[in-house]
PDB file of C-alpha atoms in Angstrom:
ATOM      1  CA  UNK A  12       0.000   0.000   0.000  1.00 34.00           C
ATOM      2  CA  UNK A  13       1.651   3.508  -1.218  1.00 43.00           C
ATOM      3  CA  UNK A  14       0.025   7.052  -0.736  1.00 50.00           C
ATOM      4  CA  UNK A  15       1.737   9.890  -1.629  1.00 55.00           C
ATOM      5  CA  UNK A  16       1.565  12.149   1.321  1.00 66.00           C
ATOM      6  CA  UNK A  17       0.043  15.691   1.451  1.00 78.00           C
ATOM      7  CA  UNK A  18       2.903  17.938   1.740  1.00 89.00           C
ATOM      8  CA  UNK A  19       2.787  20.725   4.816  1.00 92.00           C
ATOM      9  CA  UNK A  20       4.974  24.155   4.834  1.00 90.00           C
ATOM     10  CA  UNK A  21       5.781  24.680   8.346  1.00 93.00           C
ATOM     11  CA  UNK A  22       7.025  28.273   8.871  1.00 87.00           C
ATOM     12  CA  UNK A  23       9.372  29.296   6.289  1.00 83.00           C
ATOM     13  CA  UNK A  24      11.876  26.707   6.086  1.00 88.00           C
ATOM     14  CA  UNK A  25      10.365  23.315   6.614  1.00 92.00           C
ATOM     15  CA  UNK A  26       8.456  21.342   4.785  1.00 90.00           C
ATOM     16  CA  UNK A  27       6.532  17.839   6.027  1.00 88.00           C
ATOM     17  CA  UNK A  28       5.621  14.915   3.715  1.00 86.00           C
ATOM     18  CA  UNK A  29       5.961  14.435  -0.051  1.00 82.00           C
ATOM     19  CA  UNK A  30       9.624  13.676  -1.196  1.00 84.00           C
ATOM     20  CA  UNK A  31      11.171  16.004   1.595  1.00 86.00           C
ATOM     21  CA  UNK A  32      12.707  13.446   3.385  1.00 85.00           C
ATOM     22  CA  UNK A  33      12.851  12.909   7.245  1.00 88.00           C
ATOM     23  CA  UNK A  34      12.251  16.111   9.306  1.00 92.00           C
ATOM     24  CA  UNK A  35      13.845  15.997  13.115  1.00 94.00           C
ATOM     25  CA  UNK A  36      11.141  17.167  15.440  1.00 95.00           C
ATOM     26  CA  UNK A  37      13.000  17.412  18.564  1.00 96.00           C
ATOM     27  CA  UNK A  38      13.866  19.503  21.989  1.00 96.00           C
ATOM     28  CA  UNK A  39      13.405  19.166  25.693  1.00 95.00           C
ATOM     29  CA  UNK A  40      10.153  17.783  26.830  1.00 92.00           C
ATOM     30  CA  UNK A  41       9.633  21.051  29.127  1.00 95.00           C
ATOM     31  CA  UNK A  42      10.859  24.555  29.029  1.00 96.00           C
ATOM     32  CA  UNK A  43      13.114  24.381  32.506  1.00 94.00           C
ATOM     33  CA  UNK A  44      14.914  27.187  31.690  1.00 94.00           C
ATOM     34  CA  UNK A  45      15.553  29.712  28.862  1.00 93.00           C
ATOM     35  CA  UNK A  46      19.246  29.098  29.005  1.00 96.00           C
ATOM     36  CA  UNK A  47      18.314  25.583  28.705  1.00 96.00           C
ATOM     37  CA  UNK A  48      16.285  25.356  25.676  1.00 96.00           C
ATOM     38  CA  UNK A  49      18.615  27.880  23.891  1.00 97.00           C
ATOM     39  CA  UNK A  50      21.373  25.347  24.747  1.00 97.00           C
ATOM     40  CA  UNK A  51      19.069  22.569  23.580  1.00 97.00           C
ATOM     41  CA  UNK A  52      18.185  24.554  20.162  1.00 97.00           C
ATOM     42  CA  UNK A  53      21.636  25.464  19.022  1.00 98.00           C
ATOM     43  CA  UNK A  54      22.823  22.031  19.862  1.00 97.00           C
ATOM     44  CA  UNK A  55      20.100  20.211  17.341  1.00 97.00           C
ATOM     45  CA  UNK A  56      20.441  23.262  14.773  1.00 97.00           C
ATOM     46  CA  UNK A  57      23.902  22.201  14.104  1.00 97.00           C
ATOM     47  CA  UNK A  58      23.295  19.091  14.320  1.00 96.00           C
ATOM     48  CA  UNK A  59      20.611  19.267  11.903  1.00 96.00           C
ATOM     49  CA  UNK A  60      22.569  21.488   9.757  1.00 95.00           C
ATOM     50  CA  UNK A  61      25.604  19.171   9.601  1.00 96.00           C
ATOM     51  CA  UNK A  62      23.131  16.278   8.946  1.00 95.00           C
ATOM     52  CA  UNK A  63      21.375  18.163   6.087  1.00 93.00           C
ATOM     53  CA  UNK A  64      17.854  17.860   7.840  1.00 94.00           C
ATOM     54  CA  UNK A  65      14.463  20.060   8.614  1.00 95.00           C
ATOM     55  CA  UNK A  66      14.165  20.730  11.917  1.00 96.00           C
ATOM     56  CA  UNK A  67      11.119  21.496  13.933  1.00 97.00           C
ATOM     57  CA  UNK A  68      12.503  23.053  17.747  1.00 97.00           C
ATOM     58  CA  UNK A  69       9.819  21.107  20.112  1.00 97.00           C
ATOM     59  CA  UNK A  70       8.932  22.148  24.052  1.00 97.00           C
ATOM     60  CA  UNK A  71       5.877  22.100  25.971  1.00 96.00           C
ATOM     61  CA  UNK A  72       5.472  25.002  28.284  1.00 96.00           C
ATOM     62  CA  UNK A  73       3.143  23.526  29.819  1.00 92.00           C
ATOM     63  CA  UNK A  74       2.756  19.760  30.822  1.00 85.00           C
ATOM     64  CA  UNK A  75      -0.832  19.165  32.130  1.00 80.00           C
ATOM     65  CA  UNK A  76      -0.390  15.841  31.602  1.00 77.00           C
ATOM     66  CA  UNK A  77       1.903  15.107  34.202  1.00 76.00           C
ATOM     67  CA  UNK A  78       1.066  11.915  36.388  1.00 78.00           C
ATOM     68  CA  UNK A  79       1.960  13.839  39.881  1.00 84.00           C
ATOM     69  CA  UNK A  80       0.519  16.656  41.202  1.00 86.00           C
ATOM     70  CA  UNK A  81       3.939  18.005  42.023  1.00 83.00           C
ATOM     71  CA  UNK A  82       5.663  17.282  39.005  1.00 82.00           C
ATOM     72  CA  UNK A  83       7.186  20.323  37.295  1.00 83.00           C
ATOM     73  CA  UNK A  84       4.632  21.414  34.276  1.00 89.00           C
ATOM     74  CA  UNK A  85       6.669  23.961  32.956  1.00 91.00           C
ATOM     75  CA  UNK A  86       6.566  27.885  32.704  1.00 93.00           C
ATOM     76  CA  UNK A  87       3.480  28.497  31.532  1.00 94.00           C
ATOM     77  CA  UNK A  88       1.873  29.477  28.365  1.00 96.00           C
ATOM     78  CA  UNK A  89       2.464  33.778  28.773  1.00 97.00           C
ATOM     79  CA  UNK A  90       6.650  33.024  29.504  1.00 97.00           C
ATOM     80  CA  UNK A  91       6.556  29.721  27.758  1.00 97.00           C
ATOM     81  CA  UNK A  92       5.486  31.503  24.325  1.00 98.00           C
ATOM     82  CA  UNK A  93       7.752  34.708  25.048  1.00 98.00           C
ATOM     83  CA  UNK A  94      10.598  31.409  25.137  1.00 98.00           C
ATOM     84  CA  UNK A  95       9.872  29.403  21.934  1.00 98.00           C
ATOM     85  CA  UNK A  96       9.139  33.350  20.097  1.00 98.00           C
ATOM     86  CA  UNK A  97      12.549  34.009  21.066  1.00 97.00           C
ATOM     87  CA  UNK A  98      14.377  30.946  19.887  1.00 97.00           C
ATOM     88  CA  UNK A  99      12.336  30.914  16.826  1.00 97.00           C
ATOM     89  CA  UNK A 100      13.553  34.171  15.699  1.00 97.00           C
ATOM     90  CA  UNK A 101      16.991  33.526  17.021  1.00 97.00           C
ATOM     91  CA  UNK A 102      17.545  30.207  15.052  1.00 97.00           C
ATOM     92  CA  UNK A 103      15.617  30.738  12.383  1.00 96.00           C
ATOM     93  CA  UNK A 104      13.557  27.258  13.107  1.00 97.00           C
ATOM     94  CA  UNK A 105       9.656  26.640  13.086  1.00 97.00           C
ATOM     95  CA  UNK A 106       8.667  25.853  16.549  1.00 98.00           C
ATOM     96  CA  UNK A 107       5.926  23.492  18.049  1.00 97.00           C
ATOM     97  CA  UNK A 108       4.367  23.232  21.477  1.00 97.00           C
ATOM     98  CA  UNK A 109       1.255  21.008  23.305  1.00 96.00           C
ATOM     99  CA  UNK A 110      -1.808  23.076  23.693  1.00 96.00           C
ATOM    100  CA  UNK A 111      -4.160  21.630  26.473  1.00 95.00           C
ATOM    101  CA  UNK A 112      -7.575  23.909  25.694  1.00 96.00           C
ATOM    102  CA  UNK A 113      -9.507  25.467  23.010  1.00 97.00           C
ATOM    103  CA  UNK A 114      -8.572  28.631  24.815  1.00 98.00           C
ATOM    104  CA  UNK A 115      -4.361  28.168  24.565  1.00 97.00           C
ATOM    105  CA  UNK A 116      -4.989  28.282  20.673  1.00 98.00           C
ATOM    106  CA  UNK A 117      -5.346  31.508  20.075  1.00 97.00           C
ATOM    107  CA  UNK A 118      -2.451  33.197  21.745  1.00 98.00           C
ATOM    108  CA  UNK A 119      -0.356  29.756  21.011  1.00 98.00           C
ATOM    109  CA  UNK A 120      -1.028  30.601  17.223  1.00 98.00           C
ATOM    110  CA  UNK A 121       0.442  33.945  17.258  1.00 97.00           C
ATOM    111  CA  UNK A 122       4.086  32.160  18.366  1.00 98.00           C
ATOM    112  CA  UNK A 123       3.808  28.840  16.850  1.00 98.00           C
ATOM    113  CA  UNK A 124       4.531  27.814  13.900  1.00 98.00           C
ATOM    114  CA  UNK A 125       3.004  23.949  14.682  1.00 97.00           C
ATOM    115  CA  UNK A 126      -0.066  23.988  17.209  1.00 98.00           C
ATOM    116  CA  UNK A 127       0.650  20.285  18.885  1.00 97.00           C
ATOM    117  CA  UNK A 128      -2.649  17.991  20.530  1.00 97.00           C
ATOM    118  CA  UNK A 129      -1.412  15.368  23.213  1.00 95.00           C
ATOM    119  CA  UNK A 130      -2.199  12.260  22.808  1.00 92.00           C
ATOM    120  CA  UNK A 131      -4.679  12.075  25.525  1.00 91.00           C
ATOM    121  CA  UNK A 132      -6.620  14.701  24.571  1.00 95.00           C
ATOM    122  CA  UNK A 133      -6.772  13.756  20.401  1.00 95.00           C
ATOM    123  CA  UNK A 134     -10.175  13.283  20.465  1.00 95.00           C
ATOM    124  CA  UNK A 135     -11.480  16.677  21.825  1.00 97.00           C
ATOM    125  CA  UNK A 136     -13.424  18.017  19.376  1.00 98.00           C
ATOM    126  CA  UNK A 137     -13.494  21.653  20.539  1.00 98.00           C
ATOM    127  CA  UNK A 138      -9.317  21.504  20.680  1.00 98.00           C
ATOM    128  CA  UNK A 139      -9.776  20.117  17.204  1.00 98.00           C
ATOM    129  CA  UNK A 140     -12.024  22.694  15.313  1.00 98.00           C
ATOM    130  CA  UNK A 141     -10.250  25.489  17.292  1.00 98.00           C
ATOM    131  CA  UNK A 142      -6.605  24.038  16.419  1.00 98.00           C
ATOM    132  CA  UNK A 143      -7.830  23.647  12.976  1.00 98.00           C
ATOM    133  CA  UNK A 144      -9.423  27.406  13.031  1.00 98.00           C
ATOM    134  CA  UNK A 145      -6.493  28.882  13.760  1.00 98.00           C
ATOM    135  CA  UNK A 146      -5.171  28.363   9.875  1.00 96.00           C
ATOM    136  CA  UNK A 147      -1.582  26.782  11.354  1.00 97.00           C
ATOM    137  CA  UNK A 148      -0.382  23.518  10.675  1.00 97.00           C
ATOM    138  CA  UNK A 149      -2.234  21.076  13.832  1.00 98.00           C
ATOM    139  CA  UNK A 150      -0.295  17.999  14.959  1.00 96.00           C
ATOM    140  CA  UNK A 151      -2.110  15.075  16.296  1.00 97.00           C
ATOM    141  CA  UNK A 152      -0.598  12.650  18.857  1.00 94.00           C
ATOM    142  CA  UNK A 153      -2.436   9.825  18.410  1.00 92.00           C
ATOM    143  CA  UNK A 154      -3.537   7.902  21.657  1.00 89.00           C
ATOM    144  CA  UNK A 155      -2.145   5.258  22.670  1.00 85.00           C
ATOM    145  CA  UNK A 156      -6.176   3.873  22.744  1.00 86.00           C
ATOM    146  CA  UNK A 157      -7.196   4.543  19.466  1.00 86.00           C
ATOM    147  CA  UNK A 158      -6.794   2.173  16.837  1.00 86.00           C
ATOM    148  CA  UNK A 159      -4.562   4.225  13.584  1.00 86.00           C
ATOM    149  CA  UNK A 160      -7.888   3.658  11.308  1.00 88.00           C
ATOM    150  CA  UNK A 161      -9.570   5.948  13.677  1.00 90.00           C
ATOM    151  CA  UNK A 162      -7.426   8.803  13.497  1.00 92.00           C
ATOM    152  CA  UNK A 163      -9.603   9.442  10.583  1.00 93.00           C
ATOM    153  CA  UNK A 164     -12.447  10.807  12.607  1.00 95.00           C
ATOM    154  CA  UNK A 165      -9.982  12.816  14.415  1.00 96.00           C
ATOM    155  CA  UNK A 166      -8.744  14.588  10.305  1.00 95.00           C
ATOM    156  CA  UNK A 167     -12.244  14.865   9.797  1.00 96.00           C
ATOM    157  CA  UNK A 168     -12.861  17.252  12.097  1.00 97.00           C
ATOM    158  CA  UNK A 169      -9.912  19.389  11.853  1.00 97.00           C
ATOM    159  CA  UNK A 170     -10.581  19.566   8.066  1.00 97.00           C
ATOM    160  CA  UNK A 171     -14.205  20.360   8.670  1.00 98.00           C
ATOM    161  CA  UNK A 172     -12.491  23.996   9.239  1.00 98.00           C
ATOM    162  CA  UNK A 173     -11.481  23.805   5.859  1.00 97.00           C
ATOM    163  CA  UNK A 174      -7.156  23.032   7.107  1.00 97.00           C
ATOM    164  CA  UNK A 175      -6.087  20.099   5.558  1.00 95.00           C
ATOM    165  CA  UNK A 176      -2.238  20.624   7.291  1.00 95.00           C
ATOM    166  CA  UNK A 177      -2.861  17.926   9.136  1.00 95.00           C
ATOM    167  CA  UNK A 178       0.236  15.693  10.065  1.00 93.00           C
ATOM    168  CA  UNK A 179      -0.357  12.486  12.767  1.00 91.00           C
ATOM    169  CA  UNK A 180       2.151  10.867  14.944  1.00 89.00           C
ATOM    170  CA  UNK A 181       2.387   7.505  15.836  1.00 84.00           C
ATOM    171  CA  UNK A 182       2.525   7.367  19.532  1.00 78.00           C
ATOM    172  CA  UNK A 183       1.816   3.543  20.057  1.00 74.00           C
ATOM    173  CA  UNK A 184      -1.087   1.425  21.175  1.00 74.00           C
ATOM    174  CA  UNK A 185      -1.294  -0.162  24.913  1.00 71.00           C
ATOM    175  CA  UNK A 186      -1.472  -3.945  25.076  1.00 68.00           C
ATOM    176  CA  UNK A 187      -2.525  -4.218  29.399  1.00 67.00           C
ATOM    177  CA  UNK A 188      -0.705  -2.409  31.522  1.00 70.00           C
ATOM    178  CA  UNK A 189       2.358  -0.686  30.992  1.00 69.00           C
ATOM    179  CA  UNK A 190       2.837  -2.153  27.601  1.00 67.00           C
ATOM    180  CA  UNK A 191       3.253   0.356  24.770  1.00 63.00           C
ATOM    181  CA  UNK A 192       4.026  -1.205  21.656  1.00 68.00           C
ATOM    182  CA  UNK A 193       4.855   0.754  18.519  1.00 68.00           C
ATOM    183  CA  UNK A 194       3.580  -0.942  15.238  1.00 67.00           C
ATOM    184  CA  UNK A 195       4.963   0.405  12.237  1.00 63.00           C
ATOM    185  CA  UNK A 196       2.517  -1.330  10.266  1.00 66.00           C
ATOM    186  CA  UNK A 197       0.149   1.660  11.749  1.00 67.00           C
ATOM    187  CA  UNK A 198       2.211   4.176   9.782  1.00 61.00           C
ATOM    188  CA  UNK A 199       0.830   2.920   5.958  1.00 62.00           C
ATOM    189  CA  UNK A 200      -3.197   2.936   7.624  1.00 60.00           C
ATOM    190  CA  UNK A 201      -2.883   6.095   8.875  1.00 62.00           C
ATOM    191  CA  UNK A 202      -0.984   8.176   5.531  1.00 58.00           C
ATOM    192  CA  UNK A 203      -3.697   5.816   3.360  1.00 62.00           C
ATOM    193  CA  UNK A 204      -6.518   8.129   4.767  1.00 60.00           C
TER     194      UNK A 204
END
């Protein structure tokens, strides 16, 4: 089974799918610190560089997700987007972040470049139709509880907004308890839809 893929500009430098080869999406999980991430960003800029790849700078500023209620969640969406605005201009790289509620869209939108739905919440329609209002690029984490031939409901409604930059990533699917498997079969399902 072979689908071309839709191809997706992502700021002004990177472009996902078609015959563009293999673009790095990478950075620290959280923003800890603004010295940090700038260490983290020029780090996998050269290396990107020197590797002739696209790179996409990824960090959340803000992991509601977290499985403790005193694990650190990062700095918050107001510094958070000052952060990723900065690095973005300073590097020259598209950046991407997890939003969390139809309301982070908006001002997310006016920093990112790539508006990012967790996993566990890739089914919210309202995140969906707002992500997809926005006009930016929307990138789904699929759950780990969703089968990859229903990630098509999940298109459907962000394309109901009329944006069809849509790009999906694999996250896994859980098999019992603590047992995430990654089946690359998933990968040729999902780009067939």
């Amino acid at each position: 089974m072979s689908a071309k893929t839709r191809e997706i500009a992502i700021g002004n430098n990177v472009n996902l799918g078609g015959d563009n080869g293999l673009v790095l999406i990478a950075g620290p999980c959280v923003i800890e610190s603004e010295d940090h991430v700038r260490h983290m960003a020029e780090s996998l800029c050269k290396l990107t560089q020197k590797l002739g790849m696209q790179y996409i700078f990824k960090a959340s500023y803000d992991k509601g997700n977290r499985s403790s209620i005193g694990g650190f969640r990062g700095p918050g969406i107001e510094n958070g987007l000052k952060t990723l605005d900065s690095i973005r201009k300073e590097f020259g790289v598209p950046v991407l972040s997890d939003i969390h509620s139809a309301a982070e869209v908006g001002p997310s939108a006016e920093v990112l470049d790539i508006i990012q739905i967790p996993a566990f919440l890739c089914r919210q329609t309202e995140i969906l139709l707002e992500a997809g209002n926005s006009g930016k690029p929307v990138n789904v984490k699929k759950g780990q509880f969703m089968a990859p031939w229903d990630m098509k409901n999940v298109i459907a409604k962000i394309e109901s907004t009329g944006n069809a930059n849509i790009a999906i990533t694999e996250r896994g699917a859980s098999f019992g308890y603590n047992h995430l498997v990654s089946d690359m079969r998933a990968l040729p399902i999902m780009r067939g839809m």
